[in-house]
mmCIF file of C-alpha atoms in Angstrom:
data_model
loop_
_atom_site.group_PDB
_atom_site.id
_atom_site.type_symbol
_atom_site.label_atom_id
_atom_site.label_comp_id
_atom_site.label_asym_id
_atom_site.label_seq_id
_atom_site.Cartn_x
_atom_site.Cartn_y
_atom_site.Cartn_z
ATOM 1 C CA MET A 288 -0.126 -0.067 0.124
ATOM 2 C CA THR A 289 2.981 2.372 0.824
ATOM 3 C CA SER A 290 4.281 1.611 -2.706
ATOM 4 C CA ARG A 291 0.848 2.612 -4.396
ATOM 5 C CA ARG A 292 0.829 5.837 -2.242
ATOM 6 C CA SER A 293 4.436 6.610 -3.238
ATOM 7 C CA LYS A 294 3.706 6.035 -6.999
ATOM 8 C CA ALA A 295 0.720 8.228 -6.689
ATOM 9 C CA LYS A 296 2.546 11.073 -5.101
ATOM 10 C CA SER A 297 5.327 10.811 -7.572
ATOM 11 C CA LEU A 298 2.845 10.807 -10.314
ATOM 12 C CA ALA A 299 1.027 13.858 -9.062
ATOM 13 C CA ALA A 300 4.321 15.709 -8.397
ATOM 14 C CA CYS A 301 5.346 15.067 -12.234
ATOM 15 C CA THR A 302 1.716 16.014 -13.483
ATOM 16 C CA LEU A 303 2.135 19.323 -11.432
ATOM 17 C CA ILE A 304 5.427 20.032 -12.727
ATOM 18 C CA ILE A 305 4.341 19.417 -16.360
ATOM 19 C CA ALA A 306 1.296 21.475 -15.945
ATOM 20 C CA VAL A 307 3.388 24.455 -14.423
ATOM 21 C CA ALA A 308 5.694 23.973 -17.491
ATOM 22 C CA VAL A 309 3.099 24.088 -20.022
ATOM 23 C CA ILE A 310 1.268 27.202 -18.471
ATOM 24 C CA GLY A 311 4.529 28.925 -18.074
ATOM 25 C CA TYR A 312 5.472 28.368 -21.579
ATOM 26 C CA THR A 313 2.115 29.453 -23.070
ATOM 27 C CA LEU A 314 2.124 32.723 -20.742
ATOM 28 C CA PHE A 315 5.758 33.729 -21.421
ATOM 29 C CA ARG A 316 6.723 32.784 -24.944
ATOM 30 C CA ASP A 317 6.503 35.428 -27.534
ATOM 31 C CA PRO A 318 3.168 34.809 -29.577
ATOM 32 C CA LEU A 319 4.358 37.079 -32.325
ATOM 33 C CA PRO A 320 6.309 35.995 -35.386
ATOM 34 C CA PHE A 321 8.764 38.803 -35.490
ATOM 35 C CA PRO A 322 10.921 40.625 -33.006
ATOM 36 C CA ARG A 323 9.142 42.660 -30.137
ATOM 37 C CA ARG A 324 11.311 45.670 -31.231
ATOM 38 C CA PHE A 325 9.198 45.927 -34.399
ATOM 39 C CA VAL A 326 5.914 46.388 -32.316
ATOM 40 C CA GLN A 327 7.680 48.754 -30.092
ATOM 41 C CA THR A 328 8.895 50.783 -33.083
ATOM 42 C CA CYS A 329 5.261 50.623 -34.458
ATOM 43 C CA ASP A 330 3.957 51.853 -31.136
ATOM 44 C CA THR A 331 6.304 55.026 -31.321
ATOM 45 C CA ALA A 332 5.370 55.635 -35.009
ATOM 46 C CA ILE A 333 1.686 55.611 -34.111
ATOM 47 C CA ALA A 334 2.098 57.519 -31.024
ATOM 48 C CA ASP A 335 3.788 60.147 -32.994
ATOM 49 C CA ARG A 336 0.717 60.928 -34.935
ATOM 50 C CA LEU A 337 -1.328 61.789 -31.980
ATOM 51 C CA LYS A 338 -2.088 65.041 -30.486
ATOM 52 C CA ASP A 339 -1.138 63.512 -27.035
ATOM 53 C CA PRO A 340 1.457 60.902 -27.710
ATOM 54 C CA VAL A 341 1.784 59.929 -23.979
ATOM 55 C CA SER A 342 -1.868 59.026 -24.070
ATOM 56 C CA TYR A 343 -1.099 56.102 -26.318
ATOM 57 C CA GLU A 344 -1.652 52.535 -24.976
ATOM 58 C CA ARG A 345 -1.730 49.404 -27.161
ATOM 59 C CA THR A 346 -4.580 47.099 -26.229
ATOM 60 C CA GLY A 347 -3.749 44.361 -28.792
ATOM 61 C CA VAL A 348 -1.556 43.294 -31.553
ATOM 62 C CA GLN A 349 -1.741 40.465 -34.143
ATOM 63 C CA GLY A 350 0.833 39.648 -36.706
ATOM 64 C CA SER A 351 2.084 37.817 -39.654
ATOM 65 C CA VAL A 352 5.252 37.484 -41.719
ATOM 66 C CA ARG A 353 5.272 36.932 -45.501
ATOM 67 C CA ALA A 354 8.111 36.194 -47.881
ATOM 68 C CA LEU A 355 9.018 38.936 -50.285
ATOM 69 C CA SER A 356 10.502 38.416 -53.840
ATOM 70 C CA HIS A 357 13.464 40.566 -54.470
ATOM 71 C CA GLU A 358 11.442 42.732 -56.648
ATOM 72 C CA GLU A 359 8.864 43.275 -54.156
ATOM 73 C CA PHE A 360 11.640 44.361 -51.503
ATOM 74 C CA PHE A 361 13.342 46.688 -53.732
ATOM 75 C CA ALA A 362 10.032 48.131 -55.114
ATOM 76 C CA ASP A 363 9.963 50.739 -52.280
ATOM 77 C CA PRO A 364 11.465 53.968 -53.566
ATOM 78 C CA ARG A 365 13.651 54.125 -50.450
ATOM 79 C CA ARG A 366 15.462 51.277 -51.538
ATOM 80 C CA ALA A 367 16.284 52.483 -54.852
ATOM 81 C CA VAL A 368 19.194 50.179 -55.701
ATOM 82 C CA ALA A 369 20.627 49.523 -59.388
ATOM 83 C CA PRO A 370 19.575 45.915 -60.212
ATOM 84 C CA GLU A 371 23.089 44.831 -60.631
ATOM 85 C CA HIS A 372 23.755 45.768 -57.043
ATOM 86 C CA ARG A 373 20.802 44.100 -55.614
ATOM 87 C CA ARG A 374 22.291 40.559 -55.279
ATOM 88 C CA GLY A 375 25.221 41.888 -53.537
ATOM 89 C CA LEU A 376 22.961 43.755 -50.849
ATOM 90 C CA ILE A 377 20.683 40.796 -50.180
ATOM 91 C CA GLY A 378 23.129 37.993 -50.687
ATOM 92 C CA SER A 379 21.432 34.648 -49.677
ATOM 93 C CA ASN A 380 18.965 36.488 -47.526
ATOM 94 C CA GLN A 381 14.976 35.814 -47.691
ATOM 95 C CA PRO A 382 13.379 39.236 -47.393
ATOM 96 C CA VAL A 383 10.073 39.211 -45.642
ATOM 97 C CA ARG A 384 7.405 41.545 -44.579
ATOM 98 C CA TYR A 385 6.292 41.984 -41.099
ATOM 99 C CA GLU A 386 2.660 43.218 -40.761
ATOM 100 C CA ALA A 387 1.084 43.994 -37.455
ATOM 101 C CA LEU A 388 -2.291 45.050 -36.782
ATOM 102 C CA ILE A 389 -2.266 47.048 -33.462
ATOM 103 C CA THR A 390 -5.391 48.029 -31.707
ATOM 104 C CA TYR A 391 -4.905 50.998 -29.265
ATOM 105 C CA GLN A 392 -6.423 53.734 -27.203
ATOM 106 C CA ALA A 393 -5.610 57.314 -26.902
ATOM 107 C CA LEU A 394 -6.652 60.866 -26.191
ATOM 108 C CA ASP A 395 -7.972 62.785 -29.026
ATOM 109 C CA ALA A 396 -7.662 66.573 -29.738
ATOM 110 C CA VAL A 397 -10.594 67.313 -27.077
ATOM 111 C CA GLY A 398 -9.537 64.672 -24.584
ATOM 112 C CA ALA A 399 -12.263 62.047 -25.195
ATOM 113 C CA VAL A 400 -10.733 58.445 -25.279
ATOM 114 C CA ILE A 401 -10.713 56.954 -28.844
ATOM 115 C CA GLN A 402 -10.038 53.321 -29.792
ATOM 116 C CA GLU A 403 -8.505 52.772 -33.224
ATOM 117 C CA GLN A 404 -6.587 50.242 -35.060
ATOM 118 C CA ALA A 405 -3.388 50.641 -37.269
ATOM 119 C CA ASN A 406 -1.571 48.568 -39.716
ATOM 120 C CA CYS A 407 2.205 48.596 -39.397
ATOM 121 C CA THR A 408 4.353 47.229 -42.029
ATOM 122 C CA PHE A 409 8.324 46.637 -42.254
ATOM 123 C CA ASN A 410 10.241 44.946 -45.161
ATOM 124 C CA SER A 411 12.991 42.967 -43.288
ATOM 125 C CA LEU A 412 16.030 42.197 -45.254
ATOM 126 C CA SER A 413 16.559 38.737 -43.453
ATOM 127 C CA GLY A 414 13.530 38.095 -41.338
ATOM 128 C CA GLY A 415 15.552 38.790 -38.249
ATOM 129 C CA ASP A 416 16.168 42.480 -38.072
ATOM 130 C CA ALA A 417 13.893 44.888 -36.851
ATOM 131 C CA PRO A 418 13.856 48.773 -36.951
ATOM 132 C CA ASN A 419 15.091 50.835 -33.977
ATOM 133 C CA LYS A 420 13.525 54.028 -35.878
ATOM 134 C CA THR A 421 10.222 54.884 -37.031
ATOM 135 C CA GLY A 422 11.521 55.885 -40.327
ATOM 136 C CA GLY A 423 11.493 52.385 -41.912
ATOM 137 C CA VAL A 424 7.877 51.424 -40.848
ATOM 138 C CA LEU A 425 4.584 52.228 -42.698
ATOM 139 C CA ILE A 426 1.615 53.055 -40.930
ATOM 140 C CA ASP A 427 -1.467 52.623 -42.757
ATOM 141 C CA GLY A 428 0.542 52.460 -45.946
ATOM 142 C CA GLU A 429 2.353 55.591 -45.421
ATOM 143 C CA TYR A 430 5.829 56.577 -43.558
ATOM 144 C CA ASN A 431 5.447 59.196 -40.959
ATOM 145 C CA LEU A 432 7.331 61.826 -42.507
ATOM 146 C CA ASP A 433 5.267 61.625 -45.626
ATOM 147 C CA TRP A 434 2.089 61.627 -43.409
ATOM 148 C CA VAL A 435 3.262 64.747 -41.475
ATOM 149 C CA LYS A 436 3.917 66.643 -44.597
ATOM 150 C CA ARG A 437 0.377 65.869 -46.031
ATOM 151 C CA GLN A 438 -1.448 66.099 -42.714
ATOM 152 C CA HIS A 439 0.239 68.685 -40.878
ATOM 153 C CA PRO A 440 2.300 70.904 -43.321
ATOM 154 C CA ASN A 441 2.654 73.959 -40.961
ATOM 155 C CA SER A 442 3.163 72.122 -37.725
ATOM 156 C CA ARG A 443 6.906 72.520 -36.733
ATOM 157 C CA GLU A 444 6.319 70.766 -33.495
ATOM 158 C CA MET A 445 4.698 67.777 -34.950
ATOM 159 C CA PHE A 446 7.339 67.303 -37.781
ATOM 160 C CA PHE A 447 10.400 67.556 -35.233
ATOM 161 C CA ARG A 448 8.922 65.061 -33.052
ATOM 162 C CA ILE A 449 8.285 62.840 -35.934
ATOM 163 C CA LEU A 450 11.618 63.434 -37.347
ATOM 164 C CA LYS A 451 13.359 62.944 -33.944
ATOM 165 C CA ASN A 452 12.058 59.237 -33.915
ATOM 166 C CA SER A 453 12.549 58.491 -37.721
#
């Protein structure tokens, strides 16, 4: 009988250890398919567009990664490289596109809480890099410097805030 109790206790202890390990893994693993730094850079880019950037709070994020052809990677005018130099730049890397759909809340111009979504995109050379600055990410299909020129052409404050993080 002692042997059965001992086996039962051992089995219960093993089950508990496995359960804690599984729960810990699901809670602490990174569920996103790209580096966290990409999402943090997106957060900064989105907040820079707000009247009150400090009020920005991400409430959710979903993401995906898609392989890009070399033509897609170099289609961005900011990557204007002569075709004969492209292979040297890319090497054997497989470019990918990170896409994050970020939901957030913030304060609008009159102080009301708004809940919005933004699509953030970055073309990664190797699938392992992520931008430190906002200049390389597109928010809803537009770079922040282009956005501020279009939306607020006379706002020096917003232009310099966005320029600082680009």
